[in-house]
Coordinates of C-alpha atoms in Angstrom, one line a residue:
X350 CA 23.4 -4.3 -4.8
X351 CA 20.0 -4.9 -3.7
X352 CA 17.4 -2.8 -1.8
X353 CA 15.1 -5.3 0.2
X354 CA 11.6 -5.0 -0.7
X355 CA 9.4 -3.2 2.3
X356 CA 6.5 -4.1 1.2
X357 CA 3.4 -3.2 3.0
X358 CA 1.2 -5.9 2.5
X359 CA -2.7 -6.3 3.2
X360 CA -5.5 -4.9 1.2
X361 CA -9.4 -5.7 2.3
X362 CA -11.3 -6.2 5.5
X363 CA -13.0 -6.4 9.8
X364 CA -14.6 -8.5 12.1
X365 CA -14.9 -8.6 16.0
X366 CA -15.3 -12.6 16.1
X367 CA -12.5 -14.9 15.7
X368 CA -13.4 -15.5 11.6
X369 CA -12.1 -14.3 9.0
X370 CA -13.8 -12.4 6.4
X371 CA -12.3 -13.0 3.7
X372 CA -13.2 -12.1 -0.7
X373 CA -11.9 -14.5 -3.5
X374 CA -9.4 -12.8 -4.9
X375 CA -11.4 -13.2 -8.4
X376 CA -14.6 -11.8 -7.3
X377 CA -16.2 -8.9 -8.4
X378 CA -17.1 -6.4 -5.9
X379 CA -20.5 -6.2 -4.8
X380 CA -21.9 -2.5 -4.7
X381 CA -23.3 -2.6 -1.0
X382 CA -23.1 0.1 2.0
X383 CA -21.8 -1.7 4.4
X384 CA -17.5 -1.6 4.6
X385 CA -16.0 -4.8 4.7
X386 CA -15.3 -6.2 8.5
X387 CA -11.9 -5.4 10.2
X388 CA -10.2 -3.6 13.7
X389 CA -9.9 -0.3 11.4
X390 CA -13.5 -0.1 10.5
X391 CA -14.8 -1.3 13.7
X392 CA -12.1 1.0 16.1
X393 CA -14.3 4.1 13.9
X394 CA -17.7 5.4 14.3
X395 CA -19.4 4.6 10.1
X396 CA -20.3 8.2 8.6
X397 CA -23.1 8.4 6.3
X398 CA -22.9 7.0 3.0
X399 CA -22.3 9.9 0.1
X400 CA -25.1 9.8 -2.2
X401 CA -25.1 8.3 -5.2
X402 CA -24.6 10.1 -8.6
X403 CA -27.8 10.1 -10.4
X404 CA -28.1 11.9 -14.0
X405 CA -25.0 13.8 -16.2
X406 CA -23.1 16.3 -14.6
X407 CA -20.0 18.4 -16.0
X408 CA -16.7 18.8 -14.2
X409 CA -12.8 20.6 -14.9
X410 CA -11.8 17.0 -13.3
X411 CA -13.4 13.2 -13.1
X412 CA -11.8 11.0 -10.8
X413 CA -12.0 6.9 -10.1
X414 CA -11.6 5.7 -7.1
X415 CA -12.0 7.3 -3.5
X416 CA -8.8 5.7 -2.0
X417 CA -5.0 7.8 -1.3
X418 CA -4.8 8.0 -5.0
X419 CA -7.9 9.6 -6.1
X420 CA -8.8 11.4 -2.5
X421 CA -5.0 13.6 -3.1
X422 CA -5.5 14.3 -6.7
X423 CA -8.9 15.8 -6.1
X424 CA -7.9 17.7 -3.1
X425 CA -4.6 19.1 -4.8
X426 CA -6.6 20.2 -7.8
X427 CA -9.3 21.6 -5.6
X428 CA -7.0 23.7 -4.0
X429 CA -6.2 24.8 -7.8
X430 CA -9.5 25.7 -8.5
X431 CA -10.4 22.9 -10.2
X432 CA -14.4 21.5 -10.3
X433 CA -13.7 17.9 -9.0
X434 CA -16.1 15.1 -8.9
X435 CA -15.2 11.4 -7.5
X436 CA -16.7 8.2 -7.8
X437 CA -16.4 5.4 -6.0
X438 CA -17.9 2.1 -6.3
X439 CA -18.0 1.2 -2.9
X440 CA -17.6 3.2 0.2
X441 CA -13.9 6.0 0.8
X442 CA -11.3 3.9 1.6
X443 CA -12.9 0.0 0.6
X444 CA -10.2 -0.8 -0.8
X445 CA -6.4 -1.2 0.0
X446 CA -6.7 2.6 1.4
X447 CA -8.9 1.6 3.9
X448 CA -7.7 -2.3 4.8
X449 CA -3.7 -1.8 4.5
X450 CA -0.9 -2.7 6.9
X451 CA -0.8 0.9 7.9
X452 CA 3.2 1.2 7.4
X453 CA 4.2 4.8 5.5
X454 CA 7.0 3.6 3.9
X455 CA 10.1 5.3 2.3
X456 CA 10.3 4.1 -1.1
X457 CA 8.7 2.3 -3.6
X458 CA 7.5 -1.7 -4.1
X459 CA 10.9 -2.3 -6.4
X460 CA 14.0 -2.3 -5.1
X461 CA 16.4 0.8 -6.1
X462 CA 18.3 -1.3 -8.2
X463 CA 15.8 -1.5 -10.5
X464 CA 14.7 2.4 -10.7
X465 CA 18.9 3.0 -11.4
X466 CA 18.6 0.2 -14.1
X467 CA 16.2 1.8 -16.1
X468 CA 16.6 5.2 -15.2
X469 CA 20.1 6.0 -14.2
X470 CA 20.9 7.0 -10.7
X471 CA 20.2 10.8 -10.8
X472 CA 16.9 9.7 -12.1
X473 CA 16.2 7.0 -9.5
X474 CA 17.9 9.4 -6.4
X475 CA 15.1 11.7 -7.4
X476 CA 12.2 9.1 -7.1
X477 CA 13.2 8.3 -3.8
X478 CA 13.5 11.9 -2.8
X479 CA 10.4 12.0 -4.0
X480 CA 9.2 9.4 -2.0
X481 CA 10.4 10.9 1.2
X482 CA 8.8 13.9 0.7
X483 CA 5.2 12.1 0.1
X484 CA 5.8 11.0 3.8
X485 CA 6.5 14.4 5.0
X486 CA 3.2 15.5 3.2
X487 CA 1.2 13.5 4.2
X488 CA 2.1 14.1 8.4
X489 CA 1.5 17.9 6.3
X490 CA -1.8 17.0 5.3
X491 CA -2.9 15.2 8.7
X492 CA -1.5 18.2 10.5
X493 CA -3.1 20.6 8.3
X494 CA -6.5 19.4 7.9
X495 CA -6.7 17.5 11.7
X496 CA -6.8 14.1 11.0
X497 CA -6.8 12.0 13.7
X498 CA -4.9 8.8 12.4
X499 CA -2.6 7.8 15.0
X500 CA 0.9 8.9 13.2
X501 CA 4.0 7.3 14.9
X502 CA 7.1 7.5 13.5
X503 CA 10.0 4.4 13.2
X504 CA 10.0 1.5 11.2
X505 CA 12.3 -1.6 11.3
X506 CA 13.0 -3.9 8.5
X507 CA 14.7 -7.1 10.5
X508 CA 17.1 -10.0 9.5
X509 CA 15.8 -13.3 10.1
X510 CA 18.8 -15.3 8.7
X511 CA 22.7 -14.6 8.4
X512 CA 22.1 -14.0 4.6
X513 CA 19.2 -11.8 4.9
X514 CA 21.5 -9.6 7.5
X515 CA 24.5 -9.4 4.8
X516 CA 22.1 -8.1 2.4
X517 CA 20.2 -5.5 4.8
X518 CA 23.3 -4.2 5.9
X519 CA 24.6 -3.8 2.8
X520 CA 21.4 -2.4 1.7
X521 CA 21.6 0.4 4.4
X522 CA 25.3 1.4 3.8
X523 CA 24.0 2.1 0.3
X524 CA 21.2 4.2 1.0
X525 CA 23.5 6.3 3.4
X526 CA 26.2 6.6 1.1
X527 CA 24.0 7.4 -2.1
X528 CA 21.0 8.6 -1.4
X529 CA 22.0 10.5 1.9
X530 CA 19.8 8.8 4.0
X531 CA 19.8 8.8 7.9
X532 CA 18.8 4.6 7.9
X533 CA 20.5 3.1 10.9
X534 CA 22.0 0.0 11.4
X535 CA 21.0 -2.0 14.3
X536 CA 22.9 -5.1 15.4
X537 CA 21.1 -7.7 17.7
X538 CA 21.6 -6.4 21.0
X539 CA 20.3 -3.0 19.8
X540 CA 17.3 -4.4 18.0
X541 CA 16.4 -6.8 21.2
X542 CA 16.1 -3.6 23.5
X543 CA 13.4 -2.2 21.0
X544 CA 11.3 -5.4 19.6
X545 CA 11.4 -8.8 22.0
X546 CA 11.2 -11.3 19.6
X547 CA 14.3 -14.0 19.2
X548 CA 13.5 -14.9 15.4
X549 CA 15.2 -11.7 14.4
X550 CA 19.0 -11.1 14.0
X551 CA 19.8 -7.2 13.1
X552 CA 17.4 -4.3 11.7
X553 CA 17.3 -1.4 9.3
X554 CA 15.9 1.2 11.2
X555 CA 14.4 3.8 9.4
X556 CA 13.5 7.1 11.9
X557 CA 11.5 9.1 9.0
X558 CA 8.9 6.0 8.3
X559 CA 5.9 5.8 10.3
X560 CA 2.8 4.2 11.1
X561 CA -1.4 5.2 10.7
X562 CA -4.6 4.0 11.2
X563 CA -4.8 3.8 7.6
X564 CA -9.1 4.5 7.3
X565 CA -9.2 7.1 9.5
X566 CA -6.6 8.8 7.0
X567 CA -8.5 7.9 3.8
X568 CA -11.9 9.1 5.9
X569 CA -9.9 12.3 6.8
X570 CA -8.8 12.8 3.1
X571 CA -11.9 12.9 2.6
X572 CA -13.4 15.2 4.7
X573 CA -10.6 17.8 3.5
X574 CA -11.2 17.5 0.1
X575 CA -15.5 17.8 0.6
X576 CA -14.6 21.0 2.8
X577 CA -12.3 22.1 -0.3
X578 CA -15.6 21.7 -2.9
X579 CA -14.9 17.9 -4.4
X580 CA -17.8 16.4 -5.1
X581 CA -17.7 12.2 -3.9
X582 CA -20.1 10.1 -4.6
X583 CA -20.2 6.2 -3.0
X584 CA -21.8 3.2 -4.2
X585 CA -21.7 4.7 -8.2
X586 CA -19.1 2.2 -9.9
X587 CA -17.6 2.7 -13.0
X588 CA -19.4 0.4 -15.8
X589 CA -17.9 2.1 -19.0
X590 CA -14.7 5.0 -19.7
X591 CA -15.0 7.6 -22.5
X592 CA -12.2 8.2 -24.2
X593 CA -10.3 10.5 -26.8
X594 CA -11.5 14.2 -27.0
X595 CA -14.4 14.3 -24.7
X596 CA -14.0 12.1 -21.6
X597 CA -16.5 11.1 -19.3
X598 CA -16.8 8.5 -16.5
X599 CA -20.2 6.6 -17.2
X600 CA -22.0 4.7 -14.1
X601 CA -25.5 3.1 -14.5
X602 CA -27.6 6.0 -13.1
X603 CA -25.3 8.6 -14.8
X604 CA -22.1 10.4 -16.0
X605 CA -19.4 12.6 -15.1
X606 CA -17.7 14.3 -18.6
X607 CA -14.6 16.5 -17.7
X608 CA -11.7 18.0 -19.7
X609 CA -9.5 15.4 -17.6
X610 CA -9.9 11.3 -15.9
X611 CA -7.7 10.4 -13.1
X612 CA -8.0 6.5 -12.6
X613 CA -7.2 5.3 -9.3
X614 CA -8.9 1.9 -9.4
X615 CA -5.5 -0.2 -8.8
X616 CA -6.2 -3.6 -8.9
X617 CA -10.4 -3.1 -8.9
X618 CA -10.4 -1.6 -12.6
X619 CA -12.2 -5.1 -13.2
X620 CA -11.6 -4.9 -17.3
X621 CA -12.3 -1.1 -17.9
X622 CA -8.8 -0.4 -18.8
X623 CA -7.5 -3.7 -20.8
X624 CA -4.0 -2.1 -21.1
X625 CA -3.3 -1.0 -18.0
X626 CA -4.8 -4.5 -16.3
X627 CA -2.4 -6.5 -18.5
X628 CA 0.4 -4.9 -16.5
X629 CA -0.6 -5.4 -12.9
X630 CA -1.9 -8.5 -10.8
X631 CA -4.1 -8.6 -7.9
X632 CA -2.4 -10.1 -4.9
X633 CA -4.5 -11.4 -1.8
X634 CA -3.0 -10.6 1.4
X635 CA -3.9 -10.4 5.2
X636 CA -3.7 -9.1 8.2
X637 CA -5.1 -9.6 11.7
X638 CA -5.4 -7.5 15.1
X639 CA -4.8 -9.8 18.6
X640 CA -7.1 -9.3 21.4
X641 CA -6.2 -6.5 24.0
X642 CA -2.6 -7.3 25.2
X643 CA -2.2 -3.8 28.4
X644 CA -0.4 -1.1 27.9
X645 CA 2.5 -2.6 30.3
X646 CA 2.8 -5.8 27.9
X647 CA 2.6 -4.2 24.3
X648 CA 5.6 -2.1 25.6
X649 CA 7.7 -4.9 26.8
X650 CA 6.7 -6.0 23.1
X651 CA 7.6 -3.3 21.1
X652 CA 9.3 -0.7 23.0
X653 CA 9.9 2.9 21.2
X654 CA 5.9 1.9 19.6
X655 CA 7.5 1.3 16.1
X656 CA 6.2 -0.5 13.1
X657 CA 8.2 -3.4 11.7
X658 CA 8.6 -6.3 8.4
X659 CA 11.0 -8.8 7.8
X660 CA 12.9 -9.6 5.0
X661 CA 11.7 -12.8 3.8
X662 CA 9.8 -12.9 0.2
X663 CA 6.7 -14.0 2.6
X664 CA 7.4 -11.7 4.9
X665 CA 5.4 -10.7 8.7
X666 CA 4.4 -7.7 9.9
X667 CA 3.6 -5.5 12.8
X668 CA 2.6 -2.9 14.5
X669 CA 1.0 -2.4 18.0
X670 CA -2.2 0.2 17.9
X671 CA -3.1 3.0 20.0
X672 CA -5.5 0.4 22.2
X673 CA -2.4 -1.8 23.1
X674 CA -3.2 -4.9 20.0
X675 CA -0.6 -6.4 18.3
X676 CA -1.7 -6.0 14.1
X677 CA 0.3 -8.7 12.7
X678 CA 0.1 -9.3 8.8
X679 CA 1.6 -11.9 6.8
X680 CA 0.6 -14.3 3.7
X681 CA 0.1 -13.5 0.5
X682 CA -2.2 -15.5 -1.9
X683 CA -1.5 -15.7 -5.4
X684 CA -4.2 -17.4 -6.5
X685 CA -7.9 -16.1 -6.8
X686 CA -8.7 -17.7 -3.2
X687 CA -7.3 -16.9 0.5
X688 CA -4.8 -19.5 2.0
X689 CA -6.5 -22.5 3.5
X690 CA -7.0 -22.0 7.4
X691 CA -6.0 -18.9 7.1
X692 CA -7.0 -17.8 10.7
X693 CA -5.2 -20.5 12.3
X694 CA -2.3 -19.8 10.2
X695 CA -2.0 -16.4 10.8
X696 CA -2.2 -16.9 14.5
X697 CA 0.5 -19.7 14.4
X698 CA 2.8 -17.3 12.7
X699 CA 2.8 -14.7 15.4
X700 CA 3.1 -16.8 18.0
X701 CA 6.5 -17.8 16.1
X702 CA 7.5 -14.5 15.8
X703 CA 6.8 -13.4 19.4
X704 CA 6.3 -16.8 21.5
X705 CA 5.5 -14.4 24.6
X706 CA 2.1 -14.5 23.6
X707 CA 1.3 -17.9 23.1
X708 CA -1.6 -17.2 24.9
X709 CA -2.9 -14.0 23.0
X710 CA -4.9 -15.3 20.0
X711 CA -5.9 -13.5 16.7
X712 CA -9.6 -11.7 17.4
X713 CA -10.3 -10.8 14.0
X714 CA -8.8 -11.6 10.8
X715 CA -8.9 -9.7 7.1
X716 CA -7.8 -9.3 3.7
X717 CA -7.8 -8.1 0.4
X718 CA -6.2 -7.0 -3.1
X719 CA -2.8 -5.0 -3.5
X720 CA -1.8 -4.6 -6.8
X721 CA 1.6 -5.5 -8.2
X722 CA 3.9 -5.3 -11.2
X723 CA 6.1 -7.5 -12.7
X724 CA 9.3 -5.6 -11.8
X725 CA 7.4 -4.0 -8.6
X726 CA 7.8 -0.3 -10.1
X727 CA 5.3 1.9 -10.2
X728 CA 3.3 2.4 -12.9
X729 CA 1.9 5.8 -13.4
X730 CA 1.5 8.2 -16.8
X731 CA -1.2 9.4 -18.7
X732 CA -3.0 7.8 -21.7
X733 CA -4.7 9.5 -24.5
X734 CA -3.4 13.2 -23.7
X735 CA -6.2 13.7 -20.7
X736 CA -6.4 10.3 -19.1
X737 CA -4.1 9.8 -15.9
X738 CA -3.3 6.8 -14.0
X739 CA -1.6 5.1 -11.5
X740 CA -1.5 1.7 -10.5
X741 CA 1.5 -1.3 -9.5
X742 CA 2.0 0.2 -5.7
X743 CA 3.1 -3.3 -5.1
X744 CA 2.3 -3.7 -1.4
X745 CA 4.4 0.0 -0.5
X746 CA 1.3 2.4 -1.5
X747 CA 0.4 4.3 2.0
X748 CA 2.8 6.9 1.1
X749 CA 3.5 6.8 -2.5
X750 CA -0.8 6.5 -3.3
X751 CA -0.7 9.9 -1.6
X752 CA 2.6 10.9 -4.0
X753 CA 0.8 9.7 -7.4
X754 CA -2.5 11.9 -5.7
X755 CA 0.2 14.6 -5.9
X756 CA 2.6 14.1 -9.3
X757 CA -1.0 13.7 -11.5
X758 CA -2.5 16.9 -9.6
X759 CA 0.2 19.1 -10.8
X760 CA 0.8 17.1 -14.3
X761 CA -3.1 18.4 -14.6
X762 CA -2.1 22.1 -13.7
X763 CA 0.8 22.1 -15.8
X764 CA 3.4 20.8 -14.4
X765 CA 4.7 17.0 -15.9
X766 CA 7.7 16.8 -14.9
X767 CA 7.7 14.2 -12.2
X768 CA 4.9 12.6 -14.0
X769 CA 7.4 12.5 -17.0
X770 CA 10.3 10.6 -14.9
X771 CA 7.7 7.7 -14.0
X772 CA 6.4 7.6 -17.2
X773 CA 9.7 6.3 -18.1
X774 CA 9.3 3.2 -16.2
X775 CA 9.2 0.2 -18.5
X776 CA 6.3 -2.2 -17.3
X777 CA 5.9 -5.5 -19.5
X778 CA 2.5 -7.2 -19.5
X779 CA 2.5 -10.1 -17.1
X780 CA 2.6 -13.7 -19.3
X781 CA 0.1 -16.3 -20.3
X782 CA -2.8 -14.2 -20.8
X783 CA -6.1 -14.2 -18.7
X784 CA -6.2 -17.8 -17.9
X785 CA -2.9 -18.8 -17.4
X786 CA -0.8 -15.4 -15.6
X787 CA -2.2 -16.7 -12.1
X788 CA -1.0 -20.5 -12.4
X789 CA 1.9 -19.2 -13.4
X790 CA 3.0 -16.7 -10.4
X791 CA 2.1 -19.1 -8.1
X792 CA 4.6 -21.4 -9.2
X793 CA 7.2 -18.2 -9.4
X794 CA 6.5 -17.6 -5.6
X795 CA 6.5 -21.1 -4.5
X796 CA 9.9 -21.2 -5.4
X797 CA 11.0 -17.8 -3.7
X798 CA 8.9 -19.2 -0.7
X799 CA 11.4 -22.5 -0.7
X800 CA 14.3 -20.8 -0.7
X801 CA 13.5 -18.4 2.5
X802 CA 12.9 -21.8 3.9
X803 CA 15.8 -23.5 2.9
X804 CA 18.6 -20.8 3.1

């Protein structure tokens, strides 16, 4: 029996016009201060940019990467006394922290099929358990530390067609009967007095999931683990790793050498990491915010304000946010370029999902890189003895990021043992090499694409 994927696609992004701003999936990021265009960036005021690291510095802790990943790790260990310092190449939150679908999901990219194929179900019940208690924390963390990020609980997965219904249903009977979880089941009169759309037939409703604005989280993050003594630095990317006995992080004004590396570049390592990179692939996706629609008309839209994605392997999503938009995300390019019209197809899709606002258009559209794995597990573990990494959140990261931050934190200190359960995971390379890996998923998800057409 099958869990459906509730993936929480949309990576990069903002813009207050009409046009898209939109990165090749293939192209290096530029280091630059300014954060890439979207409703996120622009709904914040911009904070200072961190200074650069310039010259070698010593630290108990290095991290990569200033998204949910890397931001958690270094506060965790900061609040176990640990010297942290954290680059990032960009700006906190550039990349898929910062640009996401904003849905704090329950579980992982994979369905729990395939954590009780490769791990038995005692093992897999206790990833998931795992995974609702990373959403817990992090309403913990934002309580905590103040972070004003919009948290709203609720989250929908809905039907759209009679065979996508059998399998949700069956999907939720399974999760309450094995993994003693309070999912609902929602049949189409229920779901219509929540979320006025007609392309939907039944939901999954899932009470403990929530919704954030996702860069106000990553900026607050941030702020906590500065106040706790972690040392960021923006706009200092990674151009070479150390490894073996005496690690270090090497940019090209500097280093950072620390007993321990935590790597939490996902799907921006950009060939530091051969190994790892073999096992994930950068997926485009997208995601836009409508113009203003009133308070009275976003709740006739969505009516208890909660988040929602359907079941199809392309699948929509939405959210409404706290200024009464509709954030609507959808597509997924698996090529190294965004789909063609991309704007106008976005649009066109939610006005099929809710026709009501056929005259509401998309203000601003943007994207960006999640990273994924073959099997859409996870793939976390250490390398070397003292280099930790985690990487494959496969569209479902808002929570679990923060989780990894977490599990490597306390495999630092000590403590392995959830790191040791993931580590298990089995994650084969993806095929044909360099050249020929992206030609080849793109024909793998034009066919999964046909048949949520077709049937």
């Amino acid at each position: 029996m099958s869990v459906i994927h509730r993936r929480n696609y949309a990576g990069e992004h903002r813009s207050p016009s009409p046009t898209p701003n939109i990165r090749a999936a293939s192209a290096r990021p530029a280091v630059s201060a300014a954060f890439p265009p979207s409703w996120y960036a622009a709904s914040l005021p911009e904070p200072p940019a961190l200074p650069a690291l310039r010259g070698d510095v010593q630290a108990d802790v290095a991290v990569l990467g200033a998204g949910y990943t890397g931001l958690t790790a270094a506060l965790e260990l900061a609040a176990r006394g640990q010297r942290v310092v954290l680059l990032e190449a960009q700006r906190i939150g550039w990349g898929a922290s910062g640009r996401n679908g904003g849905q704090a999901l329950v579980g992982y990219g994979c369905e729990v099929d395939e954590l009780e194929r490769q791990l038995g179900r005692d093992d897999a019940r206790r990833l998931f358990d795992w995974s609702r208690d990373a959403v817990q924390a992090m309403r913990t963390r934002i309580d905590r530390h103040g972070i004003d990020c919009h948290w709203v609980e609720g989250h929908a997965s809905v039907a759209i067609r009679e065979r996508h219904e059998r399998d949700l249903r069956a999907n939720c009977a399974q999760l309450q009967r094995h993994y003693d979880y309070p999912m609902q089941w929602w049949d189409r009169d229920t779901l219509h007095a929540q979320l006025d759309s007609p392309r939907y037939r039944a939901a999954m409703f899932d009470p403990l999931s929530a919704h954030l604005q996702p860069l106000a989280y990553a900026r607050g993050l941030a702020d906590a683990a500065r106040a706790a003594g972690v040392v960021i630095h923006e706009d200092s990317p990674v151009v070479r790793i150390q490894r073996g006995s005496q690690p270090a992080l090497h940019t090209a004004q500097g280093s950072v050498r620390a007993a321990h590396l935590v790597v939490a570049g996902n799907a921006w390592l950009q060939g530091l990491l051969p190994e790892l990179e073999r096992r994930i692939m950068p997926v485009g996706t997208y995601i836009g915010a409508s113009a203003p629609l009133g308070a009275p008309r976003a709740r006739a839209l969505i009516g208890n304000n909660m988040a929602g994605a359907d079941t199809a392997w392309a699948l929509d999503y939405f959210r409404l946010s706290p200024d009464h938009r509709l954030l609507f995300g959808g597509r997924a390019s698996y090529s190294a370029l965004p789909p063609p019209g991309l704007h106008g197809v976005m649009q066109r899709r939610m006005h099929q999902v809710f026709p009501q606002l056929a005259d509401v258009p998309l203000e601003q559209v943007w994207g960006g890189y999640v990273d994924i794995t073959r099997n859409r597990a996870p793939h976390w573990g250490r390398l070397d003895g003292n280099l930790y990494f985690a990487q494959g959140f496969s569209g479902h990261g808002v929570a679990a990021a923060g989780l990894a931050g977490e599990v490597i934190a306390a495999a630092i200190a000590g403590q392995s043992e959830r790191l040791d359960v993931f580590q298990r995971l089995r994650h084969a390379p993806f095929p044909g090499g360099r050249l020929l890996r992206m030609p080849l998923l793109v024909a793998a998800m034009s066919w999964y694409k046909l048949r949520d057409a077709l049937w």
